[in-house]
PDB file of C-alpha atoms in Angstrom:
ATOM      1  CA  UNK A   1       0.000   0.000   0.000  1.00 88.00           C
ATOM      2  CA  UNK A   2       1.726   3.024  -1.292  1.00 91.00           C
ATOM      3  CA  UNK A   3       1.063   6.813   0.543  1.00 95.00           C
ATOM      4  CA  UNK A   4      -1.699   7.910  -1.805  1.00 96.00           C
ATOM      5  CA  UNK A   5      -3.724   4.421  -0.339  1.00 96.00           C
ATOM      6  CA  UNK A   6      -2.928   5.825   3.036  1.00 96.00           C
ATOM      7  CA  UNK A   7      -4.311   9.109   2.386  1.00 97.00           C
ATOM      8  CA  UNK A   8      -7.225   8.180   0.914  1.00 97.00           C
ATOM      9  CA  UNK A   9      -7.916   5.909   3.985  1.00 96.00           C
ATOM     10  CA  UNK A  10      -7.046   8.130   6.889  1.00 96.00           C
ATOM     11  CA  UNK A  11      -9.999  10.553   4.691  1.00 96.00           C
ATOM     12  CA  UNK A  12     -12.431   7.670   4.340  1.00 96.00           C
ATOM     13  CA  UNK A  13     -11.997   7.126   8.559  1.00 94.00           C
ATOM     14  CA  UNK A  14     -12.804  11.236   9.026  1.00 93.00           C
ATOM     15  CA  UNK A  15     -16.028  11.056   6.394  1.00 92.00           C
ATOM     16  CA  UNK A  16     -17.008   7.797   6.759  1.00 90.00           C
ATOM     17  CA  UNK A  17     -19.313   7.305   3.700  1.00 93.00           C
ATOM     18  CA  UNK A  18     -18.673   9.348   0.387  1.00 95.00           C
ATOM     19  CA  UNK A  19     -20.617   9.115  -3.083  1.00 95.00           C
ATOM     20  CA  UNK A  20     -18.709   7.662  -6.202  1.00 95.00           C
ATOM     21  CA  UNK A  21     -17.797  11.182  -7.669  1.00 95.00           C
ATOM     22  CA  UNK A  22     -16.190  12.130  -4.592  1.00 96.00           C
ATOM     23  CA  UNK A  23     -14.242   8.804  -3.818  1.00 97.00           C
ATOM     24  CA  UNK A  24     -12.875   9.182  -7.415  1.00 96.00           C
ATOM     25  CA  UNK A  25     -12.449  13.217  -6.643  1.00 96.00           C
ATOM     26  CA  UNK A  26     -10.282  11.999  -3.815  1.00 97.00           C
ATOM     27  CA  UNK A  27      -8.104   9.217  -5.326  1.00 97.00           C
ATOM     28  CA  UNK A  28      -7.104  12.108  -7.883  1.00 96.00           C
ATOM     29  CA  UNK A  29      -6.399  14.229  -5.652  1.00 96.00           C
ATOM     30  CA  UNK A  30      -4.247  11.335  -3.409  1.00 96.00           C
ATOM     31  CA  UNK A  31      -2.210  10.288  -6.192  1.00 95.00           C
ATOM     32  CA  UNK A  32      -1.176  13.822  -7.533  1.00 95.00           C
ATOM     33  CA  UNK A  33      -0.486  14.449  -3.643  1.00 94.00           C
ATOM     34  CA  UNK A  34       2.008  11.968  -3.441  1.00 94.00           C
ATOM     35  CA  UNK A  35       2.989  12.233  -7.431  1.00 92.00           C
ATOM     36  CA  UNK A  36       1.889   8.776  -8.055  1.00 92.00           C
ATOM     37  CA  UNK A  37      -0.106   7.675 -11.777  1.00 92.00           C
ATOM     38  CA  UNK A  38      -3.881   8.457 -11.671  1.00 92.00           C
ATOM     39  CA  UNK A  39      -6.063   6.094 -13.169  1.00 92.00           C
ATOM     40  CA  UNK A  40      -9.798   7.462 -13.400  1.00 89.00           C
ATOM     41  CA  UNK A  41     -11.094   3.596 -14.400  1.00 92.00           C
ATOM     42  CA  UNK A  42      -9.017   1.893 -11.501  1.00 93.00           C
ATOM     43  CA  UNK A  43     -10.890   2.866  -8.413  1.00 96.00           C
ATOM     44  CA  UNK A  44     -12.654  -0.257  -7.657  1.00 96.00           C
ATOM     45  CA  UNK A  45      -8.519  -1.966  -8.289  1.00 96.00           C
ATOM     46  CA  UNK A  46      -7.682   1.133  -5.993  1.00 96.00           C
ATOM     47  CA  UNK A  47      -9.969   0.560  -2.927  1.00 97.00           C
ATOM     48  CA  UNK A  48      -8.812  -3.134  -3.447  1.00 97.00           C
ATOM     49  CA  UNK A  49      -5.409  -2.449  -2.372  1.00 96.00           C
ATOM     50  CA  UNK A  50      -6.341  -0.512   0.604  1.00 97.00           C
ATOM     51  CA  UNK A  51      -9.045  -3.566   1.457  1.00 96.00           C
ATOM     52  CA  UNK A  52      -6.331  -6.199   1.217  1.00 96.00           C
ATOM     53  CA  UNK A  53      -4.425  -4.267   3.903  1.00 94.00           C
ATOM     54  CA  UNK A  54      -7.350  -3.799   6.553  1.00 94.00           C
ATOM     55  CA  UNK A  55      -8.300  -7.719   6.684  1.00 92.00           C
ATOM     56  CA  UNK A  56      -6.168  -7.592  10.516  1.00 90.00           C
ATOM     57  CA  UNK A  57      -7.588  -4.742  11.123  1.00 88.00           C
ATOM     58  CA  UNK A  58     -11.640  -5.941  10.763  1.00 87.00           C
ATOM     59  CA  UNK A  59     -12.299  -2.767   8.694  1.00 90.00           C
ATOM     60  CA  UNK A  60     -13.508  -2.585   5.012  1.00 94.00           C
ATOM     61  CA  UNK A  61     -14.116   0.045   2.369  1.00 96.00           C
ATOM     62  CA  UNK A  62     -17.350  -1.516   1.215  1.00 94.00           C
ATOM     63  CA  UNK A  63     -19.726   0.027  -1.423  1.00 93.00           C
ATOM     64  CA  UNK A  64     -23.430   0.068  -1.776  1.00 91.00           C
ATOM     65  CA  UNK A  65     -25.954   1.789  -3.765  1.00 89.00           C
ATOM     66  CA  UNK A  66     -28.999   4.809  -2.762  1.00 91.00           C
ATOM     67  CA  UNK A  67     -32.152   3.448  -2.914  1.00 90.00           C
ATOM     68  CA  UNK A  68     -33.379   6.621  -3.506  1.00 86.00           C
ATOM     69  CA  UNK A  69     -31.345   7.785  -7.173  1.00 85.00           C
ATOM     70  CA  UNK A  70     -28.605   4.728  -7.431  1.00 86.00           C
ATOM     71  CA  UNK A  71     -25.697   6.331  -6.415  1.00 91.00           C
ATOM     72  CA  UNK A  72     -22.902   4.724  -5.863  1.00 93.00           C
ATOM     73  CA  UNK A  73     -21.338   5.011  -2.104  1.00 95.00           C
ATOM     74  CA  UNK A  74     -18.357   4.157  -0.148  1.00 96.00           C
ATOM     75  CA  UNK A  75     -18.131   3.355   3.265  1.00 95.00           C
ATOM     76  CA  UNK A  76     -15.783   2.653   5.968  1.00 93.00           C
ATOM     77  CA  UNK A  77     -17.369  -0.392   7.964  1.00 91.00           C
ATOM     78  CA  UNK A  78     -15.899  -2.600  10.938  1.00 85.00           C
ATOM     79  CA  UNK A  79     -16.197  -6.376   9.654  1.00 85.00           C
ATOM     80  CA  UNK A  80     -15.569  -7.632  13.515  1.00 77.00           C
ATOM     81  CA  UNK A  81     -18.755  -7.517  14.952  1.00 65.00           C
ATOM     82  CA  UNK A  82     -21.964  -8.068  12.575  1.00 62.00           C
ATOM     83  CA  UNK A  83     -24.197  -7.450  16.130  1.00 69.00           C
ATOM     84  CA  UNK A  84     -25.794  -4.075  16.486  1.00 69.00           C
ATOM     85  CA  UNK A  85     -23.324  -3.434  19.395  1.00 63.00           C
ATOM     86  CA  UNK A  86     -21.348  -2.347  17.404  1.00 65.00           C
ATOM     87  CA  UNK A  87     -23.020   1.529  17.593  1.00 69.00           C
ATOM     88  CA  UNK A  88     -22.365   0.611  21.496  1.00 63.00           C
ATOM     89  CA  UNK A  89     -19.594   3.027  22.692  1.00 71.00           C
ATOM     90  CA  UNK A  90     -22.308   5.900  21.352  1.00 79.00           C
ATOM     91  CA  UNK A  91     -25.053   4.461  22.338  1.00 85.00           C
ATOM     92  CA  UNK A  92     -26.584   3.504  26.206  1.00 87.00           C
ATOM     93  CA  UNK A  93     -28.487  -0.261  25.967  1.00 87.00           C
ATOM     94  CA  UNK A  94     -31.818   1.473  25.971  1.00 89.00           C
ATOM     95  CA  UNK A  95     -30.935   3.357  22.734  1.00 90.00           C
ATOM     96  CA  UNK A  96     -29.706   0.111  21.245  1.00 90.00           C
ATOM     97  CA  UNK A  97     -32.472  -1.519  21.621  1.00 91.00           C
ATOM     98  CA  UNK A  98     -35.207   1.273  20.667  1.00 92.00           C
ATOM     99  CA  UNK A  99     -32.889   1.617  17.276  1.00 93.00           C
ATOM    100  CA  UNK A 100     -33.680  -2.803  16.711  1.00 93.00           C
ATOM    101  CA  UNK A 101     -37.275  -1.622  18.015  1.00 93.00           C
ATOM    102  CA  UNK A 102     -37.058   0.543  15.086  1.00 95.00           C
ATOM    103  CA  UNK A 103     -35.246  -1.799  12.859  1.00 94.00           C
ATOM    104  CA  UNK A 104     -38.073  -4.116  13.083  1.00 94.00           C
ATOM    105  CA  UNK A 105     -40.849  -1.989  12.016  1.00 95.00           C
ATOM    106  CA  UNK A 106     -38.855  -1.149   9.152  1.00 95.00           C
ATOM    107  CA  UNK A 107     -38.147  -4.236   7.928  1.00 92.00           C
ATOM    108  CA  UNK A 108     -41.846  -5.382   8.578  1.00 90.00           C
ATOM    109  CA  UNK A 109     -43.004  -1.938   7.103  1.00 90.00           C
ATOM    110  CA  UNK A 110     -44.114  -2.176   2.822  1.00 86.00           C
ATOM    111  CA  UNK A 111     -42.782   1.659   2.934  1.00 88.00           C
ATOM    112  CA  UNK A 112     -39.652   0.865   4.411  1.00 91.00           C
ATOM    113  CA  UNK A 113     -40.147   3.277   6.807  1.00 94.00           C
ATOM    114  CA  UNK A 114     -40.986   3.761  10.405  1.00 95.00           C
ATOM    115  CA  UNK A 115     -42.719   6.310  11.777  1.00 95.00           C
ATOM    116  CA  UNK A 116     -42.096   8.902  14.557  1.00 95.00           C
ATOM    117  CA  UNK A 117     -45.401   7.466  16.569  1.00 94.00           C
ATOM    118  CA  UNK A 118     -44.901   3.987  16.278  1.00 94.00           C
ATOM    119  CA  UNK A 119     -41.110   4.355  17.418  1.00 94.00           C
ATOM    120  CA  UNK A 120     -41.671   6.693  20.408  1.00 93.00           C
ATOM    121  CA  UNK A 121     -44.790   3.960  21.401  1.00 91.00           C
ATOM    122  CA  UNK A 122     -42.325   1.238  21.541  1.00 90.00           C
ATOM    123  CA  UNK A 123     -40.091   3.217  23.195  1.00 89.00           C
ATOM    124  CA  UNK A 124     -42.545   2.376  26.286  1.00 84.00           C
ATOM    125  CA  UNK A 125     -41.645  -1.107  26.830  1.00 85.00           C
ATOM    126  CA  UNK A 126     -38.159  -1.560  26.421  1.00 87.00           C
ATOM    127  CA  UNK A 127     -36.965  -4.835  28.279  1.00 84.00           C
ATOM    128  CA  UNK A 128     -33.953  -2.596  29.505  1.00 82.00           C
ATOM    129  CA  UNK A 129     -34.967   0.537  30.786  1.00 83.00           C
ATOM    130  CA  UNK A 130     -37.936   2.535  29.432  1.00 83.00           C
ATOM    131  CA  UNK A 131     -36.960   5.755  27.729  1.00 86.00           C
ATOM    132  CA  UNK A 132     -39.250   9.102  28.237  1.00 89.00           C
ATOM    133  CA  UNK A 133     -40.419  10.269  24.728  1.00 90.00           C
ATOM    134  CA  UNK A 134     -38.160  13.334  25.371  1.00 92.00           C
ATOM    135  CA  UNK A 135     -35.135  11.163  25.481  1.00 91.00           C
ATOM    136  CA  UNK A 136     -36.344   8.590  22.864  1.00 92.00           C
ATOM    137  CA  UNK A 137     -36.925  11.886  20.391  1.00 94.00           C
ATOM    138  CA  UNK A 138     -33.065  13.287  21.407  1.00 93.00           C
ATOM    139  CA  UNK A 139     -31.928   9.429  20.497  1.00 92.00           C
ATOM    140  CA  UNK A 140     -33.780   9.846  16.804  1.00 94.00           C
ATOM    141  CA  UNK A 141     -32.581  13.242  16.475  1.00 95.00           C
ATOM    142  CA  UNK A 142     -28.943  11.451  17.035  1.00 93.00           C
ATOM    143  CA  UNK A 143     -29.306   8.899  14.395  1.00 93.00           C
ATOM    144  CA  UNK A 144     -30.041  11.349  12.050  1.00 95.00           C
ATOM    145  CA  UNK A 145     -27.088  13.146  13.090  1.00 93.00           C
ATOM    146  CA  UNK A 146     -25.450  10.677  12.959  1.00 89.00           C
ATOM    147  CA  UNK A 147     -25.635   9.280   9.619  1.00 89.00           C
ATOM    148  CA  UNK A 148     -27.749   5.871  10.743  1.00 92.00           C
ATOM    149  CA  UNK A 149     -31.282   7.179   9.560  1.00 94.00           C
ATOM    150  CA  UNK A 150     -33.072   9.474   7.631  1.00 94.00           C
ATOM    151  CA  UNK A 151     -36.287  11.391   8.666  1.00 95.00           C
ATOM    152  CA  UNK A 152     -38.424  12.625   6.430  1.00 93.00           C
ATOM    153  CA  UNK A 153     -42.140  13.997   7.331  1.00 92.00           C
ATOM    154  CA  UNK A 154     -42.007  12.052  10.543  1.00 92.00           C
ATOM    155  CA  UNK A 155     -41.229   9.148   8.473  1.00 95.00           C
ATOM    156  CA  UNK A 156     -37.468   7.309   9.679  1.00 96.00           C
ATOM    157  CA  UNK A 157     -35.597   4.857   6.881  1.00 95.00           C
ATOM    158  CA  UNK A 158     -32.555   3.507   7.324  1.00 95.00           C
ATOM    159  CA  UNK A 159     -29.377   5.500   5.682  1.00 94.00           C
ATOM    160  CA  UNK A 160     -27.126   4.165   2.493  1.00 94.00           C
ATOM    161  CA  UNK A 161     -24.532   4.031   5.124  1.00 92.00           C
ATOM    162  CA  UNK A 162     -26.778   2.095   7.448  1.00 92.00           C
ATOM    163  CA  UNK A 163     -27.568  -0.561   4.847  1.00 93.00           C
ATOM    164  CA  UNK A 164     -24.352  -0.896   3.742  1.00 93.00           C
ATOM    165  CA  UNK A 165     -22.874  -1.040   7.196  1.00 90.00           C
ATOM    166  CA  UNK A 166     -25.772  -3.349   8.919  1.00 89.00           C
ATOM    167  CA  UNK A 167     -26.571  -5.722   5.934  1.00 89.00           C
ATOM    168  CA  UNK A 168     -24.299  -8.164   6.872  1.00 88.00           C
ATOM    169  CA  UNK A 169     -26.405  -8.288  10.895  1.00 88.00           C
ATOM    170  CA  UNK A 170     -29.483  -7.710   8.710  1.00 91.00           C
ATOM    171  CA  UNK A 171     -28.691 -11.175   6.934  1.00 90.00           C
ATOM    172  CA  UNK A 172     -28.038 -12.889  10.078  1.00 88.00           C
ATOM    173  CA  UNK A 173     -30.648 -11.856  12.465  1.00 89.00           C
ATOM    174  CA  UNK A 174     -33.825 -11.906  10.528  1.00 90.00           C
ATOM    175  CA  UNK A 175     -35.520 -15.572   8.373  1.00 89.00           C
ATOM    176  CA  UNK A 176     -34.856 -15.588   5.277  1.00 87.00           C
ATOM    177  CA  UNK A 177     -38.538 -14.725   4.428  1.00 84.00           C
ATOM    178  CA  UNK A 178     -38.161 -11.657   6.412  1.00 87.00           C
ATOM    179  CA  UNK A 179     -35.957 -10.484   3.766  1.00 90.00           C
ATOM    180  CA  UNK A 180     -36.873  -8.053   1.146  1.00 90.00           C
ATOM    181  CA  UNK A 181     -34.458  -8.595  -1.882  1.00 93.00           C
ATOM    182  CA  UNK A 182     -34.545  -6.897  -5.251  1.00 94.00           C
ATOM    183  CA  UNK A 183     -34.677  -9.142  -7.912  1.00 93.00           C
ATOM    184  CA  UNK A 184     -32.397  -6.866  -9.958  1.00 92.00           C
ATOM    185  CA  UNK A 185     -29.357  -6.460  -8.198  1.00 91.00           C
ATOM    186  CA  UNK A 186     -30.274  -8.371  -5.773  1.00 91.00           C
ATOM    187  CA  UNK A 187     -29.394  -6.237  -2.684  1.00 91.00           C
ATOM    188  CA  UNK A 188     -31.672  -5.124   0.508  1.00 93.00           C
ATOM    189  CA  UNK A 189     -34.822  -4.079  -0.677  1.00 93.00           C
ATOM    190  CA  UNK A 190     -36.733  -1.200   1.967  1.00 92.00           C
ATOM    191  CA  UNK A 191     -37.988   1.355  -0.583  1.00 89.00           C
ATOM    192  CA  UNK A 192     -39.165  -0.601  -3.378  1.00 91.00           C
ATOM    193  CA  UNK A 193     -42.020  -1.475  -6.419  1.00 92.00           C
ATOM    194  CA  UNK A 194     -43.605  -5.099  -5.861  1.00 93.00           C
ATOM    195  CA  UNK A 195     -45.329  -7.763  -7.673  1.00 94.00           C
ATOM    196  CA  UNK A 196     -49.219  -7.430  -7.281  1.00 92.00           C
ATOM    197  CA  UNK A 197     -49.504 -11.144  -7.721  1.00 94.00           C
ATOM    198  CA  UNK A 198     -49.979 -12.205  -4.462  1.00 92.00           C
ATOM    199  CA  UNK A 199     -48.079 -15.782  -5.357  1.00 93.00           C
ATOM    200  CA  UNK A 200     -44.830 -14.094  -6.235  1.00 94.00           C
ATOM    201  CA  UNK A 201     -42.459 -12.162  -4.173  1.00 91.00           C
ATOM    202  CA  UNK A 202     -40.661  -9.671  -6.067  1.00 94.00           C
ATOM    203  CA  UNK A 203     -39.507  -7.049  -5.437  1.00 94.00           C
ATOM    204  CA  UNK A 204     -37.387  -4.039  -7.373  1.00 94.00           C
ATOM    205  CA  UNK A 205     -35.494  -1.193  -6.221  1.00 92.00           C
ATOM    206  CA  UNK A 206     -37.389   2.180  -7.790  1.00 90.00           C
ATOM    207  CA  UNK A 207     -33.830   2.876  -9.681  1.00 90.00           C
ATOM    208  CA  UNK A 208     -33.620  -0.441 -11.118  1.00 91.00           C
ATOM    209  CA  UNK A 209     -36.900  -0.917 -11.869  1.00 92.00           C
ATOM    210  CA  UNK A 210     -36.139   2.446 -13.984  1.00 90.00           C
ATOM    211  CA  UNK A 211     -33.373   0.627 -15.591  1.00 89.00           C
ATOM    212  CA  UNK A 212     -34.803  -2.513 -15.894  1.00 91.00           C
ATOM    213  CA  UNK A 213     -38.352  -1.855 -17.407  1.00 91.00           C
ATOM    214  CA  UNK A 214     -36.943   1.012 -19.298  1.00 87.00           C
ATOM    215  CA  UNK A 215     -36.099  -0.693 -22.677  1.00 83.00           C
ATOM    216  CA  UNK A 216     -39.005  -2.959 -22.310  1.00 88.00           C
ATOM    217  CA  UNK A 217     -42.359  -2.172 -24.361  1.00 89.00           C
ATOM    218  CA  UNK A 218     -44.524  -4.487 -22.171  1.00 92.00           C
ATOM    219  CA  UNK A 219     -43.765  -4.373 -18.946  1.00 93.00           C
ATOM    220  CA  UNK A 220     -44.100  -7.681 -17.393  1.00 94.00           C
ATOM    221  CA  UNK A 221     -42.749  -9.294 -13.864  1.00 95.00           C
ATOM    222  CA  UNK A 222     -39.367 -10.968 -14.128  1.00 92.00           C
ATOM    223  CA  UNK A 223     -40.519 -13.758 -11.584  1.00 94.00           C
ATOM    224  CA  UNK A 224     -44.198 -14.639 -13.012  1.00 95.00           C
ATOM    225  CA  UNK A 225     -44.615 -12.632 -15.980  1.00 94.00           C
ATOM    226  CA  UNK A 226     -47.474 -10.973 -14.376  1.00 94.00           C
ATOM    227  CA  UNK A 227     -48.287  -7.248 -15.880  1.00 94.00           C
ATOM    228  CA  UNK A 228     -45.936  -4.703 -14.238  1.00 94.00           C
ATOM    229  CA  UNK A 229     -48.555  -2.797 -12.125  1.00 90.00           C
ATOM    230  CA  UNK A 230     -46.475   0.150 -10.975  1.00 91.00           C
ATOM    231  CA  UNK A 231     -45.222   3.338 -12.546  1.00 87.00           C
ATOM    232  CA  UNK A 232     -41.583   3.588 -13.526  1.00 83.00           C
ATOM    233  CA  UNK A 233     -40.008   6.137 -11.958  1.00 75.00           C
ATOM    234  CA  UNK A 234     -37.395   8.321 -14.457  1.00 70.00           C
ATOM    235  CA  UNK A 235     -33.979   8.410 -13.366  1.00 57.00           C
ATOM    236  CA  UNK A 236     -31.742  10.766 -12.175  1.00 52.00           C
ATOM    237  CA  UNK A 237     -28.957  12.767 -14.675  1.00 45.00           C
ATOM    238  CA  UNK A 238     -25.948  10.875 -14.333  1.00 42.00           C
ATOM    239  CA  UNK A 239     -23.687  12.745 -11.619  1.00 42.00           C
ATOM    240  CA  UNK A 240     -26.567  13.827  -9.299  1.00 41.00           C
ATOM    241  CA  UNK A 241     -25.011  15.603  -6.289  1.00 42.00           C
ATOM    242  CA  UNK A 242     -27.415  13.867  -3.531  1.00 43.00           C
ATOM    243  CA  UNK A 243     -25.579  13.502  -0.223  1.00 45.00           C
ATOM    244  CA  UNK A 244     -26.145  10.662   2.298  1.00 51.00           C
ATOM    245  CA  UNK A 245     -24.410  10.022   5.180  1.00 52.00           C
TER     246      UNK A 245
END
């Protein structure tokens, strides 16, 4: 791992998520820092070599796309503990476990969202130590802050950088049925078009169902061939500027 690999890690631990234009922004900038060749195709080859130096260190520059516009993004995520302790040394127990609270009304929401009444309601019967709605609204107001979730309208989802970071715990902790998958690319599925055919389950991100009906000129499912019942959403210039944390 030369210096420009360094560089661009020690900035990937101070941001700890950044969009595709910006992680190939920064390798430019990293290699003309330390006057080594810039390649603008090689950044997947680039991240590679930093990955195959953090294996000891249970870290990984893993990548990950919005649901929202299909941005790319790159985040910084320990690979040591897949268990939602991992947010421990910001969080107290209580807050952990309102967050899973929250966790499972999202992933047992169609919207893949939460919202602000249901959390703060299961806030009152914590097994660890009930949280006032004061505190439980400070602890949302943190996520959000924080990068793990996004409010919108009283409405919570889970960030890019949350999905990226927790699908590996998201994997393990919930049955396989639990699961929404898209049946495009195939990864986590919370804001997404569905079959109406109650027989089939799938399930498409709103950006690749954009790319994936787009061509089509009948607009069938790609499990059962059922009609496509939902409208397809039009994407996003190339290059959008949309920030996640």
């Amino acid at each position: 791992m030369e210096d420009c690999h360094r560089r661009f890690l020690q900035n990937m631990m101070l941001r700890g998520i950044v969009n595709q234009q910006e992680a190939k922004a920064l390798q430019q900038h990293c290699c003309e820092v330390h006057k080594q060749k810039y390649e603008a195709d090689k950044l997947e080859e680039f991240i590679e070599v930093i990955n195959s130096q953090l294996v000891s260190m249970y870290m990984k520059i893993r990548s990950g796309a919005s649901e929202d516009d299909a941005t790319q993004y790159y985040a910084l995520v320990n690979t040591a503990n897949t268990e939602i302790t991992r947010m421990s040394p910001d969080y107290t127990a209580s807050e952990l476990e309102l967050f899973k609270r929250t966790l499972d009304l999202i992933m047992h929401s169609d919207s893949g969202t939460a919202s602000s009444t249901d959390i703060l309601n299961s806030a009152n019967s914590l097994q660890t130590r009930k949280l006032a709605k004061s505190a439980a609204e400070g602890m949302l107001h943190r996520l959000v802050k924080d990068g793990w979730m996004v409010e919108k309208r009283g409405e919570y989802s889970l960030s890019t950088r949350c999905i990226i970071d927790m699908e590996p715990y998201i994997r393990t902790t919930y049955e396989e049925e639990q699961l929404k998958l898209c049946s495009v690319c195939h990864g986590l599925a919370f804001k997404c078009q569905t079959c109406s055919n109650p027989l089939c389950t799938v399930k498409v991100h709103h950006p690749c169902a954009e790319r994936f009906f787009r061509r089509m000129p009948v607009r069938k499912c790609p499990g059962c061939s059922e009609p496509w019942p939902h409208d397809i959403p039009e994407g996003r210039p190339s290059g959008s500027k949309q920030r996640q944390r």
